[in-house]
Coordinates of C-alpha atoms in Angstrom, one line a residue:
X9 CA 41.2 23.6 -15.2
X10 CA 41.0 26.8 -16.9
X11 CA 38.6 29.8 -15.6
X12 CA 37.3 30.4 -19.2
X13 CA 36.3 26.3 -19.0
X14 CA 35.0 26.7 -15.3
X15 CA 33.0 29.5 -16.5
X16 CA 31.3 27.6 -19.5
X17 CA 30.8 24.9 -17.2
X18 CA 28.4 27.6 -14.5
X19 CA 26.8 28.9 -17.5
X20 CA 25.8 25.4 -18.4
X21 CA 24.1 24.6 -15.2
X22 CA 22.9 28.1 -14.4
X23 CA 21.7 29.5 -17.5
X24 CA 18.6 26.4 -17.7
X25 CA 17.7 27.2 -14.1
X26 CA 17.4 31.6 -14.9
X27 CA 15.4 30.2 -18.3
X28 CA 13.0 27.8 -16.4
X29 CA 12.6 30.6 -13.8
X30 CA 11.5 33.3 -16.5
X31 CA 8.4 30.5 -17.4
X32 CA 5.4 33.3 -16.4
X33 CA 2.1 32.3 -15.6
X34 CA 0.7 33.1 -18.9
X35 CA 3.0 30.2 -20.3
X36 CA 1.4 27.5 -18.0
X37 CA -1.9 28.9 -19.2
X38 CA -1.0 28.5 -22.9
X39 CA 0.0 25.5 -22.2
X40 CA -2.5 24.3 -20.3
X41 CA -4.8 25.4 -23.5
X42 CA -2.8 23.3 -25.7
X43 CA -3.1 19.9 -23.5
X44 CA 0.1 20.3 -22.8
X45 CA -1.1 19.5 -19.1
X46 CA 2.4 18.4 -17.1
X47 CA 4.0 20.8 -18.7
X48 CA 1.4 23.8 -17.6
X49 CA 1.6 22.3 -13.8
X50 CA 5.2 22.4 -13.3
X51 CA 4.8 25.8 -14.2
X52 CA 1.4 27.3 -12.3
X53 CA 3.1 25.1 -9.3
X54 CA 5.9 28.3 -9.0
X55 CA 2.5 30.4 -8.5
X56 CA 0.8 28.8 -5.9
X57 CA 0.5 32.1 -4.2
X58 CA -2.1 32.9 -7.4
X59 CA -5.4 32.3 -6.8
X60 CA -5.6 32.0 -10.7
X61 CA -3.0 29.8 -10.5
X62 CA -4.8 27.3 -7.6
X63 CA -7.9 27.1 -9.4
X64 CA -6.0 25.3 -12.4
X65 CA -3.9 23.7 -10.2
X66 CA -7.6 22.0 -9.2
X67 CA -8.6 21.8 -12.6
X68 CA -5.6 19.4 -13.3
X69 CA -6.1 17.8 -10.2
X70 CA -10.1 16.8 -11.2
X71 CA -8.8 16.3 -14.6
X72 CA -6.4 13.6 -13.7
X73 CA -9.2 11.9 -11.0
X74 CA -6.8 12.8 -8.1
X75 CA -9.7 14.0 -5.9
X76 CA -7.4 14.6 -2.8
X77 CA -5.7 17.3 -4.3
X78 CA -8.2 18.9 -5.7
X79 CA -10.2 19.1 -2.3
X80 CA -7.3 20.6 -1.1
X81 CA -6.4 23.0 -4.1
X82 CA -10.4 23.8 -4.1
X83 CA -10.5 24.6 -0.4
X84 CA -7.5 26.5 -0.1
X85 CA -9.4 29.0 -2.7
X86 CA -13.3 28.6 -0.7
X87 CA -10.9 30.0 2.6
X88 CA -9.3 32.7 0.3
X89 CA -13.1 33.6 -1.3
X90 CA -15.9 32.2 0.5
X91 CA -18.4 34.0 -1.6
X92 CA -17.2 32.7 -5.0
X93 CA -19.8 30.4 -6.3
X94 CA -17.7 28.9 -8.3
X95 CA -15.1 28.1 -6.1
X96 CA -18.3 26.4 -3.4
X97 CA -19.0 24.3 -6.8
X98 CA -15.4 22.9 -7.5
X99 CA -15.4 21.8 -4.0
X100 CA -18.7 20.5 -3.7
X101 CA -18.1 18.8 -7.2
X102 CA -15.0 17.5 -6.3
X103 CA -15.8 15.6 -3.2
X104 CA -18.6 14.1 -4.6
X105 CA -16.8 12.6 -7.5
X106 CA -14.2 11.4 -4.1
X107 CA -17.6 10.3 -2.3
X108 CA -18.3 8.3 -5.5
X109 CA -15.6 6.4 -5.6
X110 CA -15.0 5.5 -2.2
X111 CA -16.5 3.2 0.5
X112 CA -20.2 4.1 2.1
X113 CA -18.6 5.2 5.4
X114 CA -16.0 8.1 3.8
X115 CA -18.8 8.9 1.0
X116 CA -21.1 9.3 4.6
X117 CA -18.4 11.5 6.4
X118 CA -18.0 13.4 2.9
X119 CA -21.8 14.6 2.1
X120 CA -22.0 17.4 4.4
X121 CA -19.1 20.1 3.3
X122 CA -20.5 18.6 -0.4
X123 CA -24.0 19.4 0.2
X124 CA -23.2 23.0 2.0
X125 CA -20.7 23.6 -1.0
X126 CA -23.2 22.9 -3.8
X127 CA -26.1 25.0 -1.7
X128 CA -24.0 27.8 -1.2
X129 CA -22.8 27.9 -4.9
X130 CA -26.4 28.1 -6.0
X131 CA -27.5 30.7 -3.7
X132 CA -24.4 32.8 -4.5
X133 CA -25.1 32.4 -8.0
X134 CA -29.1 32.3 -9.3
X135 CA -27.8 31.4 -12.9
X136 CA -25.6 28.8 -12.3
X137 CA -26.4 26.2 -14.6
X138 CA -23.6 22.7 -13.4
X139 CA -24.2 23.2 -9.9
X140 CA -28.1 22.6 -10.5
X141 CA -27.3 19.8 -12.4
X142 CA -25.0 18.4 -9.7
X143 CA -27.9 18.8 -7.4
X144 CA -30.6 17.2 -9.2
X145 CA -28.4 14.0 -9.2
X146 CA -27.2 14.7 -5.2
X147 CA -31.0 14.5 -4.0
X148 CA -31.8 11.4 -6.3
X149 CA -28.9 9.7 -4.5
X150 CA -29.1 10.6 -1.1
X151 CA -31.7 8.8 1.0
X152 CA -35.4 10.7 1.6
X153 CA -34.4 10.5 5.6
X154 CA -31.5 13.4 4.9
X155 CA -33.9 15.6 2.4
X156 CA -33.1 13.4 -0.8
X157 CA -36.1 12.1 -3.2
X158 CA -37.5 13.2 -6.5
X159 CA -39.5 16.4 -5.3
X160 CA -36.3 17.7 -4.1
X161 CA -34.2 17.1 -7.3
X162 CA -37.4 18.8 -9.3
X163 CA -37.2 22.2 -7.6
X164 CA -33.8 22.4 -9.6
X165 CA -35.0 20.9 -12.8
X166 CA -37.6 23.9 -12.5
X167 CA -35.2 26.6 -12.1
X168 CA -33.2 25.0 -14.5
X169 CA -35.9 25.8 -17.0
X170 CA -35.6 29.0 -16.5
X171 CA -31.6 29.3 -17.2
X172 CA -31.1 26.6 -19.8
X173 CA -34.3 24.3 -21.5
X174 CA -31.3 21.9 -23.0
X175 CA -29.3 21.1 -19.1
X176 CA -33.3 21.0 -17.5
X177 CA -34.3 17.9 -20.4
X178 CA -31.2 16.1 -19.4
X179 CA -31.6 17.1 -15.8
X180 CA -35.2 15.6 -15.5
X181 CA -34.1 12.3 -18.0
X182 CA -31.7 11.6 -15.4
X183 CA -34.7 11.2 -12.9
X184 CA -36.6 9.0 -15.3
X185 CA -33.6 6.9 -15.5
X186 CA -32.7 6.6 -12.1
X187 CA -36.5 5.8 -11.6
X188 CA -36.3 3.1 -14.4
X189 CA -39.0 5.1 -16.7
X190 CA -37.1 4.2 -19.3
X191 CA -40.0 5.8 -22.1
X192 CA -40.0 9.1 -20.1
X193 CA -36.3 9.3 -20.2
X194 CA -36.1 8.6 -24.0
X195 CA -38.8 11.0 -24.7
X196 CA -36.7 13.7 -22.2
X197 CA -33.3 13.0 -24.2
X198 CA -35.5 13.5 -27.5
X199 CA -36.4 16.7 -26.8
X200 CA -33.2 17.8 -25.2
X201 CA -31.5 16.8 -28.8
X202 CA -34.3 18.5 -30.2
X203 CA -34.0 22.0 -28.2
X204 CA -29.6 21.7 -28.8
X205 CA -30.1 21.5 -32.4
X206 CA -32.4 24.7 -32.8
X207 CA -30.9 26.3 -30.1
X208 CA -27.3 25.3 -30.4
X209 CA -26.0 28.2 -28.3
X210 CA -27.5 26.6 -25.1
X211 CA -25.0 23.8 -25.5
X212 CA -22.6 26.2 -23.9
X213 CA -20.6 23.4 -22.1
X214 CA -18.3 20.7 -24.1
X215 CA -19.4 18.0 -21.8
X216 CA -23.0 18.4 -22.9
X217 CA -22.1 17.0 -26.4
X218 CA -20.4 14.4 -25.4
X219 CA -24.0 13.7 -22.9
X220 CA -26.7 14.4 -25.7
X221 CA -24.8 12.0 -28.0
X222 CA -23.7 9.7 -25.9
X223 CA -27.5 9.3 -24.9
X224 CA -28.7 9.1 -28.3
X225 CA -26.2 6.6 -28.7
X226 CA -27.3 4.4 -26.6
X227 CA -30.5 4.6 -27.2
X228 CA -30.4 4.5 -31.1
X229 CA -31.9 7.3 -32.0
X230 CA -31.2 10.7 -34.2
X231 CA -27.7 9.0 -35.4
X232 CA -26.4 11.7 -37.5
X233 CA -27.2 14.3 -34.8
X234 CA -25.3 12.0 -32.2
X235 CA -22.6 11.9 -34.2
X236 CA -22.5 15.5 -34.3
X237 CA -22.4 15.8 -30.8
X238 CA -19.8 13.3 -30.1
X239 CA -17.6 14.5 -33.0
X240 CA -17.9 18.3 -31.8
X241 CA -16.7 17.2 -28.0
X242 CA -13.5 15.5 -29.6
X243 CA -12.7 18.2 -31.3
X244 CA -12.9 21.0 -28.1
X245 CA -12.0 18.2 -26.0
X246 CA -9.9 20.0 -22.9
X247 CA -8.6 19.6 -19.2
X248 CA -12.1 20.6 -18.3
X249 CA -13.3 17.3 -19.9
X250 CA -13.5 14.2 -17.5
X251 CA -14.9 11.6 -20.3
X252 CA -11.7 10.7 -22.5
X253 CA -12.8 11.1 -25.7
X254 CA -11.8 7.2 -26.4
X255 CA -15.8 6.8 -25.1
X256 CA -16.5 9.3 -27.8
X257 CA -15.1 7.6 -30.0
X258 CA -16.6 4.1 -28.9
X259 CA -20.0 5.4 -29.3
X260 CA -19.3 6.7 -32.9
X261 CA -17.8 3.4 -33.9
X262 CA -21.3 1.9 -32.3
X263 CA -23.4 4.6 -34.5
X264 CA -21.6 3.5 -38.1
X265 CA -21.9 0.1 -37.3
X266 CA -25.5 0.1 -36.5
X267 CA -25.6 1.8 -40.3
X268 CA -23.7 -1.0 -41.6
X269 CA -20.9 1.6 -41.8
X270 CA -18.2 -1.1 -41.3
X271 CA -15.0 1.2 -42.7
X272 CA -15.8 4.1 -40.8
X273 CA -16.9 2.1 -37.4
X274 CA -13.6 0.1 -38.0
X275 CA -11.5 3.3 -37.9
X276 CA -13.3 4.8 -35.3
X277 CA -13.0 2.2 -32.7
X278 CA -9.3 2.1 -33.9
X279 CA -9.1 5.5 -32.4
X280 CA -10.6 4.8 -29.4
X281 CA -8.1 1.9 -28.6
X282 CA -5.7 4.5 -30.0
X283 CA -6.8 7.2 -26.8
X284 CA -7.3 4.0 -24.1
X285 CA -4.8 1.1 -24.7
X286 CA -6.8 -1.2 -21.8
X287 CA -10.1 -0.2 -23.3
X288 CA -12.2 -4.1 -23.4
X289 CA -15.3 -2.8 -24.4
X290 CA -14.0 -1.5 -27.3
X291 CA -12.0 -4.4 -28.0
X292 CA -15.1 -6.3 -28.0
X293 CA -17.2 -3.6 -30.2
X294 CA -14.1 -4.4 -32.6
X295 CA -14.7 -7.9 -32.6
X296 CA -18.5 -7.6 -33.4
X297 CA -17.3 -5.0 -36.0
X298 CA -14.6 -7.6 -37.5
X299 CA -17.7 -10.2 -38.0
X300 CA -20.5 -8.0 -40.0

């Protein structure tokens, strides 16, 4: 075997590993921006040492529902910066979304670190708009015997008010509804659609059109401002986004079709299957749209 072929053959193997390890940080990031999301964590996983890096690493983790991780990705960066409010809120979000899903007994042994993550996040940070929504919604779960109960959830709906009139509608129609005042809640989700629309600056996070229109949705009302909303999350959809946008899309499908809009339903719940392949409540919204 000749050196010039044994030569080639090194070059072959080596010269992919040197390119893959000149992938920087800011490519994962770029990529990560793109939705390329694999692709950006096989990268920001050579920069674990990054705190940068970790936070993303979490935001992939929530993104993709594995709540294990990002507990651990999330903690890691509460022990490196105890006195980032964001960082408190990531944990505290993430093991309630783990407390959510699991059994009464790991949700019980979970609620403390959450609850002293979401407190601490809010006192670190007076203006901190998610993690007073997160907390409205904690003390409406939680039982009255360990502090939980409507007054509780209102002293955030109140300083809510104060950051962001849009998140402290939604915030207080999430009481009506979990207290089954089902005109209060309507009336709060009116005005919170109202309040977006004048003030569309306030909307400041994507997941907040997908909530206003897939409210209005639901209940019927303002369709062409739903629409907006719903159509505006799709488009800045991201790995910050929990709610594929195949519910999005589902909801739009619902909106043209209660406008008799059978064409444009049609296509839109064909992209919603499109986005979610085992999707059966679209497949049965398709069926209903089939018969008009």
């Amino acid at each position: 075997m000749s050196r010039l072929f044994i030569g080639f053959f090194m070059a072959f193997i080596v010269l992919p590993s040197l390119a893959m390890a000149q992938r920087s940080f800011e490519d994962g990031v770029n990529l990560l921006k793109k939705g390329e999301i694999q692709q950006a964590k096989s990268i920001l996983l050579e920069y674990k040492e990054k705190e940068e890096a970790i936070d993303l690493l979490g935001d992939i983790a929530s993104f993709n529902k594995n709540w294990d991780k990002a507990i651990e990705f999330y903690r890691d960066l509460v022990d490196r910066d105890p006195d980032s409010a964001e960082y408190n809120f990531k944990l505290g979000g993430a093991l309630g979304m783990k407390a959510l899903e699991g059994s009464k007994f790991q949700a019980a042994l979970l609620v403390p670190e959450m609850k002293k993550s979401l407190l601490t996040a809010a006192e670190l940070d007076p203006q901190h708009v998610e993690v007073r929504r997160v907390l409205v919604e904690f003390y409406m779960q939680i039982p009255s015997l360990l502090g939980g109960g409507k007054n509780a959830a209102m002293e955030y709906v109140k300083e809510l008010e104060e950051i962001n009139k849009v998140e402290a509608h939604l915030a207080r129609a999430y009481i009506y509804k979990t207290q089954e005042e089902s005109e209060a809640f309507q009336e709060e989700i009116g005005k919170a659609i109202t309040v977006a629309v004048s003030n569309p600056g306030l909307v400041a996070r994507n997941h907040v059109n997908y909530e206003l229109g897939e409210r209005a949705a639901v209940l019927n009302i303002y369709p062409d401002k739903a629409s907006g909303f719903l159509e505006r999350y799709i488009a800045d959809y991201g790995y910050k986004d929990l709610e594929s946008p195949a519910f999005a899309y589902l909801h739009l499908a619902r909106i043209e079709a209660s406008q008799n809009n059978r064409e444009e339903a049609l296509k839109n719940i064909n992209l919603a299957l499109n986005h979610k392949v085992v999707f059966p409540e679209a497949e049965k919204e398709k069926m209903r749209i089939l018969q008009m």
